[in-house]
N, CA, C and O of each residue as an XYZ file, in Angstrom:
520
protein
N       4.493    -23.487   -140.280
C       5.387    -22.872   -141.184
C       4.581    -21.949   -142.208
O       5.117    -20.946   -142.681
N       3.412    -22.280   -142.502
C       2.553    -21.453   -143.344
C       2.499    -20.071   -142.778
O       2.661    -19.096   -143.513
N       2.266    -19.948   -141.440
C       1.999    -18.707   -140.807
C       3.182    -17.756   -140.855
O       3.024    -16.587   -141.204
N       4.386    -18.256   -140.500
C       5.521    -17.296   -140.487
C       6.568    -17.578   -141.592
O       7.618    -16.935   -141.612
N       6.312    -18.468   -142.451
C       7.235    -18.828   -143.513
C       7.285    -17.909   -144.807
O       8.193    -17.986   -145.634
N       6.267    -17.074   -144.890
C       6.341    -16.343   -146.126
C       7.202    -15.106   -145.980
O       7.472    -14.712   -144.846
N       7.622    -14.508   -146.977
C       8.657    -13.424   -146.922
C       8.245    -12.231   -146.027
O       9.002    -11.785   -145.165
N       6.973    -11.721   -146.275
C       6.533    -10.489   -145.500
C       6.333    -10.882   -144.035
O       6.594    -10.008   -143.209
N       5.890    -12.124   -143.572
C       5.604    -12.395   -142.241
C       7.006    -12.431   -141.457
O       7.164    -11.952   -140.334
N       7.973    -13.054   -142.196
C       9.282    -13.082   -141.517
C       9.945    -11.678   -141.411
O      10.565    -11.369   -140.394
N       9.820    -10.875   -142.408
C      10.262     -9.441   -142.274
C       9.557     -8.724   -141.163
O      10.169     -8.049   -140.336
N       8.247     -8.885   -141.162
C       7.554     -8.214   -140.043
C       7.977     -8.646   -138.689
O       8.132     -7.821   -137.789
N       8.180     -9.995   -138.508
C       8.697    -10.462   -137.218
C      10.078     -9.970   -136.914
O      10.372     -9.588   -135.781
N      10.968     -9.971   -137.952
C      12.265     -9.388   -137.795
C      12.261     -7.997   -137.252
O      12.981     -7.672   -136.307
N      11.363     -7.099   -137.916
C      11.270     -5.781   -137.423
C      10.602     -5.665   -136.065
O      10.955     -4.783   -135.282
N       9.676     -6.507   -135.775
C       8.989     -6.507   -134.416
C      10.080     -6.842   -133.431
O      10.122     -6.199   -132.382
N      10.901     -7.717   -133.651
C      12.011     -8.043   -132.728
C      13.003     -6.956   -132.561
O      13.657     -6.815   -131.527
N      13.105     -6.150   -133.654
C      13.973     -4.988   -133.562
C      13.252     -3.728   -133.044
O      13.815     -2.635   -133.121
N      12.006     -3.859   -132.513
C      11.362     -2.727   -131.857
C      10.277     -2.020   -132.684
O       9.669     -1.080   -132.173
N      10.015     -2.405   -133.883
C       9.084     -1.708   -134.700
C       7.663     -2.103   -134.077
O       7.434     -3.244   -133.675
N       6.800     -1.142   -134.035
C       5.444     -1.360   -133.469
C       4.331     -0.810   -134.293
O       3.281     -1.443   -134.402
N       4.516      0.371   -134.892
C       3.541      1.082   -135.599
C       3.278      0.587   -137.084
O       4.249      0.267   -137.769
N       2.137      0.523   -137.542
C       1.866      0.075   -138.969
C       2.708      0.919   -139.929
O       3.344      0.392   -140.841
N       2.699      2.275   -139.699
C       3.384      3.152   -140.597
C       4.896      2.823   -140.609
O       5.530      2.901   -141.661
N       5.469      2.458   -139.458
C       6.840      2.178   -139.394
C       7.201      0.867   -140.112
O       8.223      0.759   -140.790
N       6.246     -0.197   -139.917
C       6.493     -1.428   -140.641
C       6.440     -1.127   -142.108
O       7.262     -1.636   -142.871
N       5.491     -0.308   -142.531
C       5.347      0.054   -144.001
C       6.569      0.719   -144.566
O       7.030      0.352   -145.647
N       7.131      1.733   -143.829
C       8.295      2.474   -144.159
C       9.525      1.603   -144.250
O      10.263      1.616   -145.236
N       9.720      0.845   -143.185
C      10.864     -0.026   -143.176
C      10.886     -1.099   -144.215
O      11.956     -1.416   -144.734
N       9.739     -1.686   -144.552
C       9.646     -2.884   -145.442
C       9.376     -2.471   -146.852
O       9.769     -3.179   -147.779
N       8.734     -1.377   -147.055
C       8.342     -1.007   -148.450
C       7.268     -1.888   -148.991
O       7.181     -2.102   -150.200
N       6.458     -2.398   -148.127
C       5.349     -3.358   -148.464
C       4.081     -2.527   -148.758
O       3.866     -1.461   -148.181
N       3.272     -3.045   -149.656
C       1.966     -2.411   -149.942
C       0.982     -2.481   -148.660
O       1.001     -3.467   -147.924
N       0.251     -1.549   -148.466
C      -0.686     -1.491   -147.382
C      -1.537     -2.680   -147.231
O      -1.619     -3.217   -146.127
N      -2.188     -3.146   -148.266
C      -2.950     -4.261   -148.198
C      -2.241     -5.581   -147.835
O      -2.768     -6.404   -147.086
N      -1.078     -5.745   -148.369
C      -0.333     -6.983   -147.951
C       0.102     -6.883   -146.412
O       0.043     -7.865   -145.672
N       0.528     -5.668   -146.000
C       0.889     -5.518   -144.713
C      -0.300     -5.692   -143.684
O      -0.131     -6.249   -142.600
N      -1.434     -5.211   -144.071
C      -2.631     -5.359   -143.283
C      -3.003     -6.825   -143.114
O      -3.370     -7.280   -142.031
N      -2.898     -7.520   -144.183
C      -3.243     -9.026   -144.296
C      -2.197     -9.785   -143.277
O      -2.599    -10.550   -142.400
N      -1.028     -9.533   -143.459
C      -0.033    -10.287   -142.675
C      -0.030     -9.982   -141.212
O       0.182    -10.870   -140.387
N      -0.271     -8.698   -140.866
C      -0.485     -8.275   -139.481
C      -1.722     -8.974   -138.818
O      -1.690     -9.475   -137.694
N      -2.785     -8.951   -139.620
C      -4.011     -9.520   -139.249
C      -3.867    -11.036   -138.946
O      -4.391    -11.536   -137.950
N      -3.163    -11.723   -139.808
C      -2.894    -13.127   -139.615
C      -2.078    -13.416   -138.361
O      -2.422    -14.326   -137.607
N      -1.020    -12.676   -138.122
C      -0.105    -12.845   -136.987
C      -0.849    -12.534   -135.799
O      -0.578    -13.166   -134.778
N      -1.798    -11.605   -135.772
C      -2.581    -11.286   -134.631
C      -3.595    -12.432   -134.360
O      -3.748    -12.867   -133.218
N      -4.317    -12.936   -135.473
C      -5.310    -13.850   -135.301
C      -4.676    -15.187   -134.797
O      -5.364    -15.923   -134.090
N      -3.447    -15.523   -135.112
C      -2.786    -16.743   -134.588
C      -1.992    -16.493   -133.357
O      -1.227    -17.358   -132.930
N      -2.140    -15.354   -132.774
C      -1.588    -15.136   -131.472
C      -0.094    -14.840   -131.419
O       0.504    -14.884   -130.344
N       0.553    -14.523   -132.627
C       1.988    -14.275   -132.632
C       2.235    -12.764   -132.272
O       3.200    -12.449   -131.575
N       1.384    -11.873   -132.737
C       1.386    -10.446   -132.339
C       0.062    -10.111   -131.684
O      -0.927    -10.823   -131.856
N       0.051     -9.052   -130.952
C      -1.096     -8.496   -130.316
C      -1.261     -7.082   -130.743
O      -0.248     -6.430   -130.995
N      -2.418     -6.553   -130.847
C      -2.657     -5.124   -131.078
C      -2.976     -4.478   -129.787
O      -3.821     -4.965   -129.036
N      -2.284     -3.325   -129.487
C      -2.682     -2.609   -128.230
C      -2.642     -1.080   -128.568
O      -2.116     -0.648   -129.595
N      -3.198     -0.356   -127.687
C      -3.190      1.010   -127.806
C      -1.822      1.590   -127.494
O      -1.274      1.223   -126.455
N      -1.236      2.438   -128.271
C       0.100      3.087   -127.979
C      -0.038      3.933   -126.825
O      -1.146      4.351   -126.487
N       1.138      4.243   -126.125
C       1.165      5.029   -124.971
C       0.650      6.425   -125.226
O       0.168      7.042   -124.277
N       0.708      6.964   -126.392
C       0.094      8.208   -126.677
C      -1.415      8.169   -126.729
O      -2.056      9.220   -126.705
N      -2.022      6.946   -126.801
C      -3.424      6.765   -126.881
C      -4.018      7.145   -128.270
O      -5.229      7.139   -128.489
N      -3.122      7.457   -129.143
C      -3.670      7.968   -130.421
C      -3.686      6.901   -131.605
O      -4.341      7.111   -132.626
N      -2.970      5.807   -131.425
C      -2.894      4.811   -132.472
C      -2.763      3.386   -131.879
O      -2.523      3.195   -130.687
N      -2.932      2.429   -132.759
C      -2.666      1.034   -132.316
C      -1.294      0.712   -132.672
O      -0.729      1.313   -133.586
N      -0.724     -0.212   -131.991
C       0.603     -0.750   -132.289
C       0.575     -2.275   -132.071
O      -0.239     -2.803   -131.313
N       1.460     -2.927   -132.738
C       1.656     -4.407   -132.707
C       2.846     -4.818   -131.893
O       3.961     -4.353   -132.128
N       2.620     -5.680   -130.945
C       3.629     -6.145   -130.061
C       3.684     -7.674   -130.078
O       2.656     -8.321   -130.278
N       4.859     -8.258   -129.873
C       4.988     -9.661   -129.744
C       4.358    -10.251   -128.513
O       4.597     -9.808   -127.389
N       3.555    -11.251   -128.744
C       3.066    -12.015   -127.652
C       4.049    -13.036   -127.061
O       5.148    -13.175   -127.599
N       3.733    -13.712   -126.051
C       4.639    -14.807   -125.559
C       4.893    -15.812   -126.608
O       6.033    -16.253   -126.759
N       3.894    -16.210   -127.354
C       4.071    -17.072   -128.522
C       5.041    -16.466   -129.572
O       5.912    -17.155   -130.103
N       4.868    -15.224   -129.838
C       5.676    -14.562   -130.871
C       7.182    -14.530   -130.353
O       8.117    -14.761   -131.120
N       7.347    -14.249   -129.093
C       8.692    -14.083   -128.490
C       9.367    -15.581   -128.517
O      10.592    -15.693   -128.541
N       8.601    -16.593   -128.511
C       9.223    -17.905   -128.539
C       9.829    -18.141   -129.968
O      10.581    -19.101   -130.137
N       9.554    -17.385   -130.885
C      10.222    -17.512   -132.256
C      11.652    -16.868   -132.254
O      12.364    -16.982   -133.252
N      12.076    -16.196   -131.145
C      13.349    -15.495   -131.103
C      14.488    -16.402   -131.531
O      15.303    -15.990   -132.356
N      14.576    -17.542   -131.040
C      15.705    -18.404   -131.435
C      15.659    -18.748   -132.904
O      16.732    -18.815   -133.503
N      14.500    -18.980   -133.563
C      14.457    -19.235   -134.905
C      14.829    -17.954   -135.753
O      15.496    -18.017   -136.785
N      14.374    -16.889   -135.262
C      14.709    -15.606   -135.916
C      16.192    -15.233   -135.836
O      16.735    -14.644   -136.771
N      16.854    -15.577   -134.714
C      18.271    -15.349   -134.619
C      19.008    -16.267   -135.516
O      19.982    -15.896   -136.170
N      18.531    -17.474   -135.541
C      19.237    -18.463   -136.502
C      19.175    -17.945   -137.981
O      20.192    -17.961   -138.675
N      17.995    -17.495   -138.449
C      17.895    -16.903   -139.659
C      18.718    -15.660   -139.981
O      19.342    -15.497   -141.030
N      18.649    -14.793   -138.954
C      19.531    -13.622   -138.946
C      20.990    -13.877   -139.156
O      21.667    -13.266   -139.984
N      21.453    -14.852   -138.329
C      22.884    -15.236   -138.291
C      23.256    -15.839   -139.570
O      24.376    -15.636   -140.039
N      22.280    -16.661   -140.240
C      22.588    -17.258   -141.493
C      22.782    -16.144   -142.571
O      23.676    -16.207   -143.414
N      21.828    -15.056   -142.479
C      21.915    -14.035   -143.425
C      23.079    -13.216   -143.183
O      23.561    -12.686   -144.184
N      23.649    -12.993   -142.044
C      24.815    -12.213   -141.826
C      26.070    -12.930   -142.454
O      27.046    -12.266   -142.804
N      26.027    -14.248   -142.584
C      27.152    -14.883   -143.212
C      26.885    -15.060   -144.744
O      27.827    -14.895   -145.519
N      25.719    -15.369   -145.187
C      25.449    -15.764   -146.536
C      24.780    -14.716   -147.484
O      24.763    -14.926   -148.697
N      24.252    -13.638   -146.964
C      23.395    -12.715   -147.790
C      24.168    -11.403   -148.133
O      23.615    -10.487   -148.742
N      25.352    -11.350   -147.758
C      26.072    -10.150   -147.964
C      27.472    -10.386   -148.557
O      28.182    -11.305   -148.149
N      27.869     -9.510   -149.561
C      29.237     -9.572   -150.077
C      30.258     -9.259   -149.003
O      29.926     -8.617   -148.006
N      31.463     -9.688   -149.179
C      32.638     -9.347   -148.277
C      32.644     -7.829   -148.277
O      32.652     -7.201   -149.336
N      32.639     -7.193   -146.992
C      32.833     -5.862   -146.865
C      31.505     -5.016   -147.010
O      31.454     -3.810   -146.770
N      30.484     -5.752   -147.413
C      29.172     -4.914   -147.610
C      28.658     -4.716   -146.218
O      28.601     -5.649   -145.416
N      28.263     -3.419   -145.920
C      27.696     -3.068   -144.616
C      26.412     -3.800   -144.284
O      25.542     -3.965   -145.139
N      26.300     -4.226   -143.081
C      25.063     -4.888   -142.596
C      25.041     -4.859   -141.093
O      25.999     -4.453   -140.435
N      23.926     -5.297   -140.573
C      23.695     -5.204   -139.107
C      24.135     -6.581   -138.476
O      24.234     -7.602   -139.156
N      24.377     -6.533   -137.195
C      24.678     -7.689   -136.434
C      23.936     -7.680   -135.039
O      23.825     -6.631   -134.405
N      23.466     -8.800   -134.612
C      22.792     -8.843   -133.285
C      23.769     -8.812   -132.179
O      24.705     -9.611   -132.190
N      23.627     -7.954   -131.224
C      24.654     -7.842   -130.165
C      23.985     -7.930   -128.775
O      22.840     -7.520   -128.584
N      24.685     -8.434   -127.900
C      24.272     -8.553   -126.447
C      24.188     -7.243   -125.892
O      25.161     -6.492   -125.970
N      22.961     -6.835   -125.251
C      22.929     -5.505   -124.680
C      23.829     -5.245   -123.520
O      24.210     -4.095   -123.304
N      24.206     -6.272   -122.733
C      24.995     -6.138   -121.535
C      26.483     -5.983   -121.906
O      27.162     -5.156   -121.298
N      27.011     -6.739   -122.873
C      28.395     -6.801   -123.271
C      28.734     -5.992   -124.538
O      29.894     -5.635   -124.740
N      27.757     -5.705   -125.376
C      28.061     -5.042   -126.569
C      28.692     -5.857   -127.668
O      29.068     -5.353   -128.727
N      28.800     -7.218   -127.357
C      29.454     -8.126   -128.297
C      28.490     -8.795   -129.152
O      27.328     -8.836   -128.747
N      28.799     -9.359   -130.336
C      27.907    -10.076   -131.111
C      27.423    -11.357   -130.481
O      28.180    -12.048   -129.799
N      26.161    -11.677   -130.707
C      25.570    -12.847   -129.994
C      26.231    -14.017   -130.677
O      26.327    -14.061   -131.903
N      26.699    -14.990   -129.864
C      27.360    -16.163   -130.410
C      26.389    -16.946   -131.416
O      25.164    -16.988   -131.302
N      27.135    -17.550   -132.404
C      26.403    -18.326   -133.429
C      25.689    -19.412   -132.694
O      26.253    -20.033   -131.793
N      24.408    -19.666   -133.076
C      23.595    -20.625   -132.497
C      23.970    -22.016   -133.004
O      24.096    -22.215   -134.213
N      24.153    -22.989   -132.092
C      24.424    -24.450   -132.376
C      23.572    -25.322   -131.564
O      23.428    -25.115   -130.359
N      22.976    -26.337   -132.208
C      22.226    -27.248   -131.269
C      23.256    -28.328   -130.879
O      24.062    -28.769   -131.699
N      23.198    -28.741   -129.589
C      24.063    -29.599   -128.959
C      23.312    -30.684   -128.120
O      22.210    -30.467   -127.616
N      23.947    -31.800   -128.014
C      23.566    -32.846   -127.096
C      24.034    -32.409   -125.705
O      24.803    -31.454   -125.596
N      23.616    -33.041   -124.712
C      24.189    -32.677   -123.295
C      25.656    -32.853   -123.207
O      26.341    -32.183   -122.434
N      26.172    -33.820   -124.057
C      27.574    -34.090   -123.926
C      28.399    -33.079   -124.787
O      29.625    -33.188   -124.806
N      27.806    -32.156   -125.458
C      28.479    -31.171   -126.224
C      28.582    -31.386   -127.699
O      29.013    -30.510   -128.449
N      28.154    -32.644   -128.136
C      28.282    -33.009   -129.534
C      27.213    -32.105   -130.389
O      26.035    -32.009   -130.048
N      27.709    -31.518   -131.425
C      26.938    -30.670   -132.289
C      25.864    -31.615   -133.061
O      26.187    -32.660   -133.625
N      24.592    -31.118   -133.007
C      23.572    -31.772   -133.738
C      23.432    -31.077   -135.098
O      23.419    -29.851   -135.200
N      23.321    -31.959   -136.192
C      23.232    -31.404   -137.567
C      22.089    -32.194   -138.191
O      21.500    -33.085   -137.579
N      21.791    -31.810   -139.491
C      20.882    -32.549   -140.252
C      21.319    -33.950   -140.430
O      20.498    -34.856   -140.570
N      22.634    -34.151   -140.427
C      23.167    -35.509   -140.685
C      23.107    -36.472   -139.556
O      23.289    -37.673   -139.751
N      22.839    -35.945   -138.294
C      22.786    -36.866   -137.143
C      21.460    -36.684   -136.426
O      21.364    -36.975   -135.233
N      20.461    -36.222   -137.105
C      19.077    -36.091   -136.501
C      18.093    -36.518   -137.484
O      18.432    -36.602   -138.665
N      16.814    -36.819   -137.089
C      15.754    -37.072   -137.960
C      14.442    -36.757   -137.240
O      14.376    -36.652   -136.016
N      13.400    -36.612   -138.065
C      12.076    -36.330   -137.512
C      11.294    -37.702   -137.265
O      11.138    -38.540   -138.154
N      10.849    -37.829   -136.038
C       9.969    -38.980   -135.638
C       8.599    -38.612   -135.439
O       8.304    -37.766   -134.595
N       7.748    -39.174   -136.143
C       6.281    -38.949   -136.023
C       5.798    -39.315   -134.735
O       6.136    -40.410   -134.285
N       4.974    -38.477   -133.995
C       4.277    -38.956   -132.727
C       2.897    -39.345   -132.981
O       2.217    -38.693   -133.774
N       2.430    -40.365   -132.364
C       1.061    -40.793   -132.495
C       0.121    -40.372   -131.489
O      -1.058    -40.716   -131.564
């Protein structure tokens, strides 16, 4: 949680999932100071969430999600969907995640047992593994 749980790392990941790759684009989109952005990108690369690669133009470096980073998609969708419901006033413009094939909003994520019962904080617990 320390790696991806701070504000800037989450916003960087959100933008990476939305297709942002260039340092300057992250900075413009997020309005983050260069030193903070450099630090968070370095940490995400060091921990294998993002990778640096040469852009197709060959002129600059870009940041892309690794397989490990892509595995955060479900968590990012859950946070995005929570924000779509709770972070905006009624009628306030905002974005919504849509299915590329159907153009419809992605259904709200729910955890379920195989029998279809919804799993919540009230019917689950953390079990330590030894």
